XYZ file of N, CA and C in Angstrom:
783
model
N -98.881 12.468 58.755
C -97.823 13.111 59.548
C -98.324 14.349 60.285
N -99.675 14.517 60.335
C -100.213 15.724 60.954
C -99.841 15.805 62.430
N -99.676 14.646 63.052
C -99.346 14.631 64.467
C -97.996 15.224 64.777
N -97.102 15.320 63.775
C -95.761 15.857 63.998
C -95.705 17.374 63.792
N -96.781 17.959 63.262
C -96.730 19.348 62.834
C -96.897 20.323 63.989
N -97.159 21.587 63.610
C -97.419 22.697 64.521
C -96.186 23.044 65.368
N -96.192 22.842 66.700
C -95.058 23.369 67.487
C -93.720 22.755 67.084
N -93.717 21.490 66.706
C -92.461 20.850 66.326
C -91.871 21.502 65.088
N -92.691 21.692 64.076
C -92.217 22.304 62.836
C -91.941 23.790 63.040
N -92.765 24.463 63.824
C -92.530 25.881 64.086
C -91.170 26.096 64.753
N -90.860 25.259 65.736
C -89.570 25.378 66.413
C -88.429 25.033 65.474
N -88.640 24.051 64.602
C -87.627 23.696 63.603
C -87.301 24.892 62.720
N -88.311 25.563 62.201
C -88.083 26.702 61.318
C -87.447 27.871 62.072
N -87.829 28.050 63.323
C -87.268 29.150 64.093
C -85.763 28.937 64.321
N -85.394 27.722 64.782
C -83.979 27.459 65.075
C -83.162 27.399 63.790
N -83.670 26.721 62.779
C -82.940 26.639 61.520
C -82.836 27.996 60.835
N -83.800 28.859 61.089
C -83.745 30.192 60.494
C -82.599 31.020 61.024
N -82.144 30.721 62.234
C -80.993 31.447 62.771
C -79.734 31.184 61.947
N -79.666 30.011 61.312
C -78.482 29.678 60.513
C -78.386 30.555 59.268
N -79.499 31.073 58.791
C -79.468 31.950 57.629
C -79.076 33.373 58.002
N -79.277 33.727 59.264
C -78.919 35.066 59.723
C -77.476 35.135 60.227
N -76.921 34.009 60.642
C -75.556 33.980 61.176
C -74.546 33.966 60.031
N -73.281 34.324 60.320
C -72.240 34.213 59.286
C -72.098 32.773 58.793
N -71.727 32.637 57.533
C -71.638 31.322 56.941
C -70.618 30.442 57.647
N -69.491 31.015 58.044
C -68.459 30.212 58.706
C -68.957 29.686 60.043
N -69.776 30.505 60.748
C -70.289 30.079 62.039
C -71.281 28.933 61.870
N -72.173 29.059 60.900
C -73.154 28.000 60.663
C -72.479 26.714 60.215
N -71.448 26.834 59.380
C -70.726 25.635 58.933
C -70.007 24.972 60.099
N -69.426 25.784 60.971
C -68.743 25.233 62.143
C -69.722 24.522 63.062
N -70.889 25.117 63.286
C -71.871 24.501 64.160
C -72.403 23.204 63.558
N -72.582 23.188 62.242
C -73.000 21.949 61.591
C -71.963 20.846 61.732
N -70.674 21.215 61.613
C -69.604 20.228 61.783
C -69.554 19.716 63.216
N -69.687 20.616 64.193
C -69.655 20.199 65.591
C -70.819 19.271 65.917
N -71.995 19.548 65.364
C -73.148 18.689 65.639
C -72.998 17.316 65.002
N -72.225 17.226 63.935
C -72.060 15.948 63.243
C -70.908 15.122 63.813
N -69.781 15.772 64.110
C -68.586 15.047 64.534
C -67.973 15.582 65.838
N -67.884 16.908 65.949
C -67.082 17.505 67.007
C -67.512 17.157 68.413
N -68.806 17.185 68.698
C -69.269 16.929 70.064
C -68.989 15.487 70.468
N -69.186 14.558 69.550
C -68.937 13.151 69.870
C -67.472 12.934 70.230
N -66.556 13.499 69.439
C -65.133 13.355 69.756
C -64.780 14.100 71.042
N -65.436 15.229 71.281
C -65.203 15.951 72.527
C -65.632 15.144 73.744
N -66.749 14.452 73.639
C -67.209 13.606 74.742
C -66.277 12.416 74.958
N -65.748 11.876 73.876
C -64.793 10.779 74.007
C -63.529 11.252 74.723
N -63.043 12.440 74.368
C -61.862 12.987 75.048
C -62.162 13.259 76.513
N -63.348 13.767 76.816
C -63.726 14.025 78.200
C -63.849 12.724 78.987
N -64.354 11.687 78.332
C -64.431 10.389 78.991
C -63.058 9.820 79.310
N -62.098 10.013 78.406
C -60.732 9.548 78.661
C -60.103 10.307 79.828
N -60.343 11.601 79.899
C -59.801 12.380 81.015
C -60.443 11.944 82.337
N -61.743 11.682 82.310
C -62.416 11.212 83.515
C -61.854 9.869 83.961
N -61.563 8.994 83.001
C -60.940 7.705 83.334
C -59.562 7.915 83.959
N -58.780 8.813 83.397
C -57.421 9.038 83.905
C -57.456 9.530 85.346
N -58.372 10.430 85.663
C -58.468 10.941 87.029
C -59.146 9.933 87.962
N -60.039 9.109 87.451
C -60.738 8.127 88.290
C -59.794 7.046 88.792
N -58.659 6.841 88.126
C -57.711 5.813 88.535
C -57.101 6.109 89.902
N -57.117 7.376 90.327
C -56.544 7.756 91.620
C -57.559 7.681 92.749
N -58.783 7.357 92.455
C -59.815 7.300 93.482
C -59.739 5.995 94.260
N -60.283 6.034 95.486
C -60.304 4.816 96.299
C -61.224 3.763 95.700
N -62.274 4.195 95.001
C -63.212 3.267 94.362
C -62.936 3.158 92.867
N -61.664 3.165 92.497
C -61.301 3.169 91.085
C -61.827 1.942 90.340
N -61.954 0.808 91.015
C -62.433 -0.410 90.346
C -63.855 -0.213 89.830
N -64.739 0.276 90.680
C -66.123 0.501 90.251
C -66.242 1.725 89.348
N -65.406 2.745 89.562
C -65.464 3.944 88.727
C -65.073 3.630 87.288
N -64.003 2.877 87.112
C -63.579 2.517 85.760
C -64.598 1.594 85.104
N -65.218 0.723 85.880
C -66.282 -0.119 85.338
C -67.433 0.734 84.831
N -67.782 1.785 85.572
C -68.832 2.685 85.127
C -68.474 3.423 83.855
N -67.209 3.823 83.731
C -66.785 4.510 82.514
C -66.752 3.571 81.321
N -66.446 2.307 81.545
C -66.524 1.333 80.453
C -67.952 1.199 79.953
N -68.908 1.334 80.850
C -70.300 1.189 80.464
C -70.768 2.361 79.597
N -70.148 3.530 79.714
C -70.581 4.703 78.953
C -70.557 4.446 77.439
N -69.419 4.063 76.837
C -69.447 3.788 75.390
C -70.225 2.533 75.037
N -70.202 1.533 75.935
C -70.988 0.333 75.658
C -72.481 0.640 75.679
N -72.900 1.452 76.652
C -74.299 1.852 76.709
C -74.707 2.675 75.505
N -73.801 3.539 75.019
C -74.094 4.311 73.813
C -74.263 3.389 72.600
N -73.455 2.346 72.542
C -73.590 1.378 71.442
C -74.920 0.639 71.523
N -75.331 0.285 72.740
C -76.623 -0.386 72.910
C -77.762 0.543 72.506
N -77.677 1.820 72.890
C -78.711 2.786 72.512
C -78.795 2.930 71.000
N -77.652 2.951 70.342
C -77.636 3.047 68.880
C -78.284 1.820 68.247
N -78.010 0.642 68.804
C -78.601 -0.591 68.262
C -80.107 -0.629 68.493
N -80.551 -0.171 69.651
C -81.988 -0.152 69.937
C -82.699 0.860 69.053
N -82.008 1.928 68.695
C -82.623 2.980 67.889
C -82.958 2.501 66.477
N -82.187 1.586 65.941
C -82.391 1.175 64.542
C -83.797 0.619 64.301
N -84.281 -0.356 65.075
C -85.643 -0.833 64.820
C -86.709 0.229 65.077
N -86.445 1.167 65.992
C -87.410 2.244 66.230
C -87.547 3.114 64.989
N -86.438 3.465 64.381
C -86.477 4.301 63.171
C -87.171 3.576 62.023
N -86.902 2.300 61.901
C -87.539 1.545 60.825
C -89.035 1.377 61.067
N -89.437 1.346 62.321
C -90.858 1.195 62.641
C -91.622 2.505 62.446
N -91.046 3.625 62.880
C -91.730 4.911 62.778
C -91.708 5.449 61.353
N -90.573 5.305 60.664
C -90.409 5.731 59.271
C -90.728 7.219 59.075
N -90.172 8.030 59.901
C -90.366 9.471 59.756
C -89.299 10.057 58.843
N -89.671 10.733 57.750
C -88.668 11.299 56.845
C -87.886 12.421 57.511
N -86.721 12.687 56.958
C -85.929 13.823 57.425
C -86.717 15.117 57.199
N -86.475 16.122 58.039
C -87.259 17.357 57.895
C -87.084 18.049 56.554
N -85.907 17.968 55.953
C -85.698 18.643 54.676
C -86.397 17.932 53.517
N -86.889 16.715 53.744
C -87.642 16.021 52.704
C -89.033 16.638 52.562
N -89.686 16.864 53.698
C -91.011 17.476 53.673
C -90.962 18.997 53.640
N -89.809 19.566 53.977
C -89.676 21.029 54.003
C -88.397 21.412 53.257
N -88.448 21.422 51.933
C -87.232 21.650 51.131
C -86.662 23.057 51.246
N -87.381 23.987 51.867
C -86.871 25.343 51.988
C -85.977 25.529 53.212
N -85.696 24.462 53.942
C -84.799 24.556 55.090
C -83.358 24.777 54.636
N -82.574 25.404 55.508
C -81.154 25.606 55.242
C -80.390 24.413 55.825
N -80.054 23.439 54.993
C -79.419 22.210 55.447
C -77.905 22.422 55.486
N -77.305 22.208 56.654
C -75.878 22.447 56.838
C -75.046 21.179 56.738
N -75.656 20.018 56.839
C -74.944 18.741 56.765
C -75.503 17.973 55.580
N -74.688 17.789 54.579
C -75.131 17.116 53.364
C -74.980 15.603 53.488
N -75.719 14.915 52.629
C -75.573 13.472 52.526
C -76.312 12.672 53.572
N -77.202 13.298 54.344
C -77.948 12.564 55.350
C -79.116 11.827 54.690
N -79.242 10.568 55.036
C -80.319 9.736 54.510
C -80.902 8.932 55.662
N -81.864 8.109 55.353
C -82.492 7.332 56.407
C -83.582 8.128 57.097
N -84.200 7.487 58.052
C -85.315 8.111 58.747
C -84.818 9.014 59.870
N -85.753 9.839 60.379
C -85.366 10.929 61.267
C -85.570 10.633 62.747
N -86.602 9.870 63.100
C -86.929 9.636 64.513
C -86.508 8.221 64.911
N -85.659 8.081 65.991
C -85.105 9.176 66.784
C -83.697 9.503 66.301
N -83.178 10.643 66.781
C -81.836 11.056 66.390
C -80.789 10.143 67.019
N -80.045 9.438 66.160
C -79.010 8.549 66.697
C -77.866 9.337 67.314
N -77.541 10.513 66.755
C -76.498 11.344 67.360
C -76.887 11.762 68.777
N -78.145 12.136 68.951
C -78.597 12.562 70.278
C -78.587 11.405 71.265
N -78.982 10.218 70.812
C -78.958 9.047 71.689
C -77.531 8.708 72.093
N -76.587 8.767 71.154
C -75.194 8.447 71.446
C -74.587 9.436 72.438
N -74.729 10.724 72.145
C -74.093 11.726 72.994
C -74.687 11.742 74.403
N -76.015 11.594 74.497
C -76.612 11.612 75.827
C -76.229 10.369 76.620
N -76.144 9.225 75.968
C -75.717 8.008 76.667
C -74.295 8.167 77.192
N -73.396 8.726 76.391
C -72.032 8.968 76.853
C -72.012 9.949 78.021
N -72.804 11.016 77.920
C -72.814 12.041 78.955
C -73.343 11.495 80.279
N -74.419 10.716 80.225
C -74.979 10.155 81.451
C -73.995 9.163 82.076
N -73.324 8.368 81.237
C -72.331 7.436 81.757
C -71.204 8.151 82.482
N -70.743 9.277 81.947
C -69.693 10.053 82.606
C -70.233 10.687 83.888
N -71.458 11.192 83.841
C -72.051 11.846 85.008
C -72.210 10.880 86.175
N -72.494 9.623 85.911
C -72.660 8.636 86.973
C -71.352 8.371 87.711
N -70.230 8.684 87.089
C -68.918 8.446 87.699
C -68.342 9.724 88.298
N -68.499 10.843 87.597
C -67.928 12.104 88.046
C -68.940 13.215 87.772
N -69.455 13.829 88.829
C -70.508 14.835 88.680
C -70.010 16.093 87.967
N -68.790 16.511 88.251
C -68.300 17.752 87.650
C -68.102 17.596 86.152
N -67.341 16.585 85.749
C -67.129 16.375 84.326
C -68.413 15.900 83.651
N -69.270 15.202 84.401
C -70.538 14.762 83.844
C -71.461 15.916 83.516
N -71.445 16.971 84.351
C -72.261 18.146 84.053
C -71.796 18.804 82.757
N -70.486 18.856 82.556
C -69.958 19.396 81.299
C -70.369 18.516 80.131
N -70.338 17.200 80.326
C -70.735 16.277 79.264
C -72.210 16.445 78.910
N -73.053 16.633 79.900
C -74.480 16.850 79.630
C -74.691 18.145 78.851
N -73.920 19.164 79.174
C -74.010 20.407 78.418
C -73.604 20.220 76.961
N -72.552 19.442 76.732
C -72.132 19.161 75.358
C -73.201 18.379 74.597
N -73.831 17.413 75.261
C -74.884 16.636 74.614
C -76.073 17.522 74.244
N -76.448 18.432 75.146
C -77.549 19.358 74.845
C -77.188 20.277 73.682
N -75.938 20.747 73.654
C -75.479 21.588 72.543
C -75.535 20.832 71.224
N -75.160 19.562 71.259
C -75.202 18.745 70.039
C -76.635 18.575 69.539
N -77.578 18.348 70.470
C -78.974 18.222 70.061
C -79.501 19.492 69.424
N -79.125 20.639 69.994
C -79.505 21.916 69.379
C -78.919 22.038 67.975
N -77.675 21.596 67.822
C -77.025 21.693 66.517
C -77.699 20.864 65.451
N -78.311 19.742 65.824
C -79.003 18.911 64.831
C -80.226 19.627 64.269
N -80.934 20.350 65.121
C -82.077 21.142 64.650
C -81.586 22.365 63.874
N -80.544 22.997 64.373
C -79.957 24.158 63.702
C -79.501 23.799 62.290
N -78.953 22.598 62.137
C -78.463 22.162 60.830
C -79.578 21.697 59.902
N -80.798 21.569 60.391
C -81.924 21.188 59.544
C -82.008 19.713 59.226
N -81.373 18.866 60.040
C -81.379 17.429 59.748
C -82.262 16.638 60.696
N -82.813 17.308 61.740
C -83.702 16.627 62.681
C -84.758 17.596 63.192
N -85.923 17.059 63.491
C -86.945 17.802 64.210
C -86.559 17.868 65.701
N -87.085 18.855 66.420
C -86.821 18.893 67.869
C -87.266 17.627 68.585
N -88.390 17.039 68.191
C -88.840 15.818 68.850
C -87.924 14.635 68.554
N -87.214 14.665 67.430
C -86.221 13.629 67.160
C -85.107 13.679 68.206
N -84.695 14.905 68.534
C -83.618 15.093 69.504
C -84.083 14.687 70.899
N -85.294 15.120 71.277
C -85.819 14.765 72.590
C -85.953 13.249 72.715
N -86.440 12.599 71.656
C -86.542 11.141 71.675
C -85.188 10.465 71.806
N -84.168 11.011 71.140
C -82.819 10.459 71.264
C -82.263 10.620 72.657
N -82.486 11.789 73.262
C -82.050 11.999 74.641
C -82.711 10.985 75.578
N -84.018 10.815 75.422
C -84.748 9.890 76.295
C -84.253 8.463 76.121
N -83.962 8.076 74.894
C -83.473 6.714 74.646
C -82.103 6.501 75.270
N -81.200 7.456 75.098
C -79.864 7.320 75.673
C -79.894 7.255 77.190
N -80.710 8.099 77.821
C -80.812 8.082 79.283
C -81.390 6.770 79.777
N -82.459 6.312 79.120
C -83.137 5.093 79.570
C -82.224 3.874 79.475
N -81.504 3.747 78.373
C -80.645 2.577 78.192
C -79.540 2.550 79.245
N -78.870 3.679 79.461
C -77.739 3.710 80.397
C -78.202 3.477 81.833
N -79.306 4.117 82.231
C -79.750 3.986 83.616
C -80.375 2.624 83.894
N -81.220 2.146 83.005
C -81.920 0.889 83.265
C -80.985 -0.315 83.250
N -79.991 -0.292 82.375
C -79.074 -1.421 82.275
C -77.813 -1.248 83.118
N -77.722 -0.150 83.849
C -76.526 0.100 84.648
C -76.267 -0.972 85.708
N -77.280 -1.437 86.474
C -76.987 -2.485 87.471
C -76.424 -3.756 86.847
N -76.986 -4.178 85.721
C -76.474 -5.380 85.050
C -75.066 -5.140 84.525
N -74.840 -3.977 83.946
C -73.505 -3.669 83.424
C -72.476 -3.641 84.545
N -72.835 -3.071 85.696
C -71.908 -3.027 86.825
C -71.578 -4.429 87.321
N -72.578 -5.302 87.370
C -72.341 -6.675 87.831
C -71.417 -7.432 86.887
N -71.443 -7.100 85.608
C -70.614 -7.804 84.629
C -69.228 -7.171 84.474
N -69.144 -5.852 84.585
C -67.886 -5.160 84.305
C -66.995 -5.015 85.527
N -67.569 -4.940 86.726
C -66.744 -4.769 87.928
C -65.780 -5.929 88.158
N -66.190 -7.199 87.997
C -65.197 -8.277 88.126
C -64.062 -8.161 87.111
N -64.369 -7.658 85.922
C -63.326 -7.478 84.922
C -62.318 -6.417 85.361
N -62.806 -5.273 85.812
C -61.875 -4.224 86.247
C -61.129 -4.632 87.510
N -61.759 -5.417 88.372
C -61.063 -5.895 89.567
C -59.909 -6.834 89.178
N -60.149 -7.688 88.199
C -59.085 -8.580 87.736
C -57.960 -7.794 87.071
N -58.312 -6.756 86.316
C -57.282 -5.926 85.699
C -56.464 -5.188 86.753
N -57.118 -4.721 87.805
C -56.409 -4.001 88.862
C -55.390 -4.886 89.557
N -55.658 -6.189 89.644
C -54.738 -7.116 90.296
C -53.617 -7.567 89.375
N -53.677 -7.206 88.105
C -52.662 -7.637 87.152
C -51.416 -6.764 87.266
N -50.213 -7.362 87.320
C -48.988 -6.555 87.416
C -48.765 -5.669 86.193
N -49.237 -6.105 85.033
C -48.980 -5.357 83.807
C -50.127 -4.426 83.440
N -51.358 -4.864 83.630
C -52.510 -4.072 83.209
C -53.168 -3.320 84.352
N -52.621 -3.417 85.556
C -53.249 -2.770 86.702
C -53.359 -1.264 86.569
N -52.424 -0.624 85.846
C -52.449 0.827 85.697
C -53.682 1.300 84.938
N -54.319 0.415 84.190
C -55.535 0.795 83.474
C -56.690 1.075 84.420
N -56.622 0.526 85.623
C -57.728 0.633 86.574
C -57.365 1.518 87.756
N -56.140 1.422 88.250
C -55.778 2.168 89.443
C -54.385 2.749 89.318
N -54.225 3.953 89.841
C -52.918 4.593 89.895
C -52.365 4.592 91.302
N -53.064 3.971 92.239
C -52.623 3.911 93.636
C -51.670 2.739 93.797
N -50.424 3.047 94.211
C -49.403 2.011 94.315
C -49.228 1.488 95.726
N -49.798 2.166 96.712
C -49.610 1.740 98.098
C -50.536 0.588 98.426
N -49.987 -0.425 99.107
C -50.793 -1.552 99.547
C -51.411 -1.245 100.893
N -52.357 -2.066 101.308
C -53.040 -1.841 102.577
C -52.114 -2.081 103.765
N -51.016 -2.820 103.585
C -50.117 -3.078 104.706
C -49.062 -1.991 104.866
N -49.153 -0.924 104.072
C -48.233 0.200 104.219
C -47.012 0.113 103.337
N -46.834 -0.970 102.584
C -45.680 -1.060 101.695
C -45.942 -0.246 100.454
N -44.891 0.010 99.689
C -45.023 0.858 98.515
C -45.306 0.077 97.260
N -45.670 -1.173 97.351
C -45.983 -1.967 96.188
C -44.801 -2.719 95.634
N -43.597 -2.454 96.150
C -42.406 -3.127 95.643
C -41.978 -4.294 96.512
N -42.735 -4.565 97.580
C -42.389 -5.687 98.449
C -41.435 -5.320 99.551
N -41.057 -4.033 99.669
C -40.144 -3.585 100.713
C -40.901 -2.758 101.711
N -40.322 -2.579 102.879
C -40.986 -1.793 103.908
C -40.992 -0.340 103.517
N -41.918 0.398 104.126
C -42.022 1.813 103.830
C -40.832 2.580 104.358
N -40.790 3.869 103.959
C -39.626 4.675 104.313
C -39.545 4.939 105.800
N -40.691 4.905 106.504
C -40.660 5.188 107.931
C -40.134 4.049 108.761
N -40.020 2.855 108.208
C -39.563 1.697 108.967
C -38.056 1.566 108.772
N -37.265 2.233 109.641
C -35.820 2.290 109.418
C -35.032 1.491 110.428
N -35.677 0.880 111.427
C -34.946 0.124 112.436
C -35.332 -1.330 112.375
N -34.447 -2.163 112.860
C -34.707 -3.605 112.876
C -34.646 -4.096 114.305
N -35.530 -4.991 114.661
C -35.577 -5.546 116.011
C -34.669 -6.762 116.092
N -33.771 -6.749 117.097
C -32.839 -7.853 117.284
C -32.887 -8.270 118.745
N -33.297 -9.491 118.980
C -33.311 -10.085 120.316
C -34.045 -9.215 121.310
N -35.169 -8.658 120.897
C -36.006 -7.867 121.783
C -35.530 -6.451 121.947
N -34.385 -6.081 121.404
C -33.894 -4.713 121.494
C -33.827 -4.101 120.126
N -33.338 -2.877 120.029
C -33.234 -2.171 118.758
C -31.775 -1.918 118.456
N -31.339 -2.268 117.293
C -29.959 -2.015 116.896
C -29.799 -0.554 116.544
N -28.701 0.050 117.009
C -28.430 1.432 116.676
C -27.732 1.495 115.336
N -28.207 2.443 114.522
C -27.610 2.591 113.204
C -26.699 3.802 113.113
N -26.727 4.691 114.124
C -25.909 5.889 114.085
C -24.579 5.682 114.774
N -23.791 6.743 114.962
C -22.481 6.648 115.649
C -22.691 6.362 117.122
N -21.706 5.755 117.792
C -21.833 5.438 119.221
C -21.891 6.699 120.046
N -22.494 6.641 121.214
C -22.530 7.818 122.079
C -21.129 8.224 122.517
N -21.071 9.426 123.015
C -19.769 9.932 123.471
C -19.240 9.075 124.605
N -17.979 8.716 124.536
C -17.347 7.918 125.582
C -17.495 6.433 125.385
N -18.163 5.998 124.331
C -18.335 4.556 124.101
C -17.541 4.164 122.867
N -16.764 3.112 123.008
C -15.942 2.662 121.893
C -16.823 1.997 120.859
N -16.467 2.156 119.598
C -17.223 1.474 118.558
C -17.244 -0.019 118.810
N -18.447 -0.602 118.724
C -18.580 -2.040 118.925
C -18.677 -2.431 120.363
N -18.527 -1.492 121.332
C -18.603 -1.803 122.744
C -20.022 -2.006 123.177
N -20.214 -2.655 124.326
C -21.569 -2.887 124.802
C -22.207 -1.608 125.248
N -23.547 -1.549 125.037
C -24.272 -0.336 125.397
C -24.254 -0.134 126.899
N -24.185 1.111 127.342
C -24.255 1.455 128.773
C -22.916 1.457 129.472
N -21.791 1.044 128.834
C -20.474 1.027 129.474
C -19.582 2.056 128.806
N -19.100 2.973 129.574
C -18.298 4.054 129.020
C -16.860 3.596 128.847
N -16.266 3.970 127.759
C -14.858 3.671 127.478
C -14.154 4.990 127.261
N -13.138 5.237 128.023
C -12.392 6.489 127.899
C -11.137 6.344 127.081
N -10.762 5.074 126.809
C -9.522 4.848 126.068
C -8.329 4.617 126.973
N -8.403 4.878 128.372
C -7.306 4.643 129.313
C -7.517 3.338 130.036
N -6.373 2.620 130.362
C -6.440 1.366 131.107
C -6.484 1.664 132.592
N -7.267 0.915 133.354
C -7.303 1.170 134.815
C -5.952 0.833 135.467
N -5.613 1.562 136.551
C -4.327 1.334 137.279
C -4.341 -0.031 137.939
N -3.207 -0.774 137.917
C -3.156 -2.115 138.532
C -3.278 -2.013 140.038
N -4.001 -2.906 140.669
C -4.230 -2.909 142.096
C -3.208 -3.827 142.795
N -2.631 -3.356 143.944
C -1.669 -4.149 144.709
C -2.371 -5.332 145.297
N -1.710 -6.502 145.340
C -2.381 -7.707 145.862
C -2.799 -7.546 147.315
N -2.080 -6.760 148.136
C -2.422 -6.598 149.544
C -3.299 -5.372 149.810
N -3.703 -4.757 148.745
C -4.516 -3.548 148.926
C -5.867 -3.921 149.522
N -6.318 -3.072 150.487
C -7.619 -3.309 151.133
C -8.720 -2.753 150.277
N -9.746 -3.588 150.047
C -10.870 -3.177 149.199
C -11.849 -2.389 150.052
């Protein structure tokens, strides 16, 4: 294991040593966040990104990309298992029992960090859909990786390896995932019941509001090449009278048969 020593172990002791200088409640909180909190925070951020992506014009492809985020994280976790079994690197507290371990009950091999692979895969998946929320997700993933070293359950190289694995899986398999997931989200968007899962836009391309009726601006109807009036008749015109003929309400005076025209 000499190849793992020197800067990796030195950095491990330096970061983990901060946990002994910090208040106990702070170190316990950071250990909890590195184990559970960041992952749930990324899941909540992914749900919010999905909710806002439904209003986008490209909501079909955006939601497909967000579906790939947790699926890609699952693939990264599955790929990590044979790597850990092949490398067989013990946890840092096994070879260095004087570390301050903040998360109890950890077993199995150390390289690569499955938590780091999961969080980074989720963060990259969110970043590919929304840059603003994705930048926040990447920050959370980096914080989680720091917490694993701070808690004494991973070497720094375990975290770096997990980050690299999560990024590689999500980016390399993204074209295939998009080709498979986009038809699914497109079909969901066309569904009367499940369409809200993909899009929040109710307006159709023909200007209707999605209910099969004309829009609010279409208030007149064409009849025989003309337009029917819906308001009150003009002044001097009797209700129901023909347009352009004034009615005053008085009858014209009778004309004498011998009157000259």
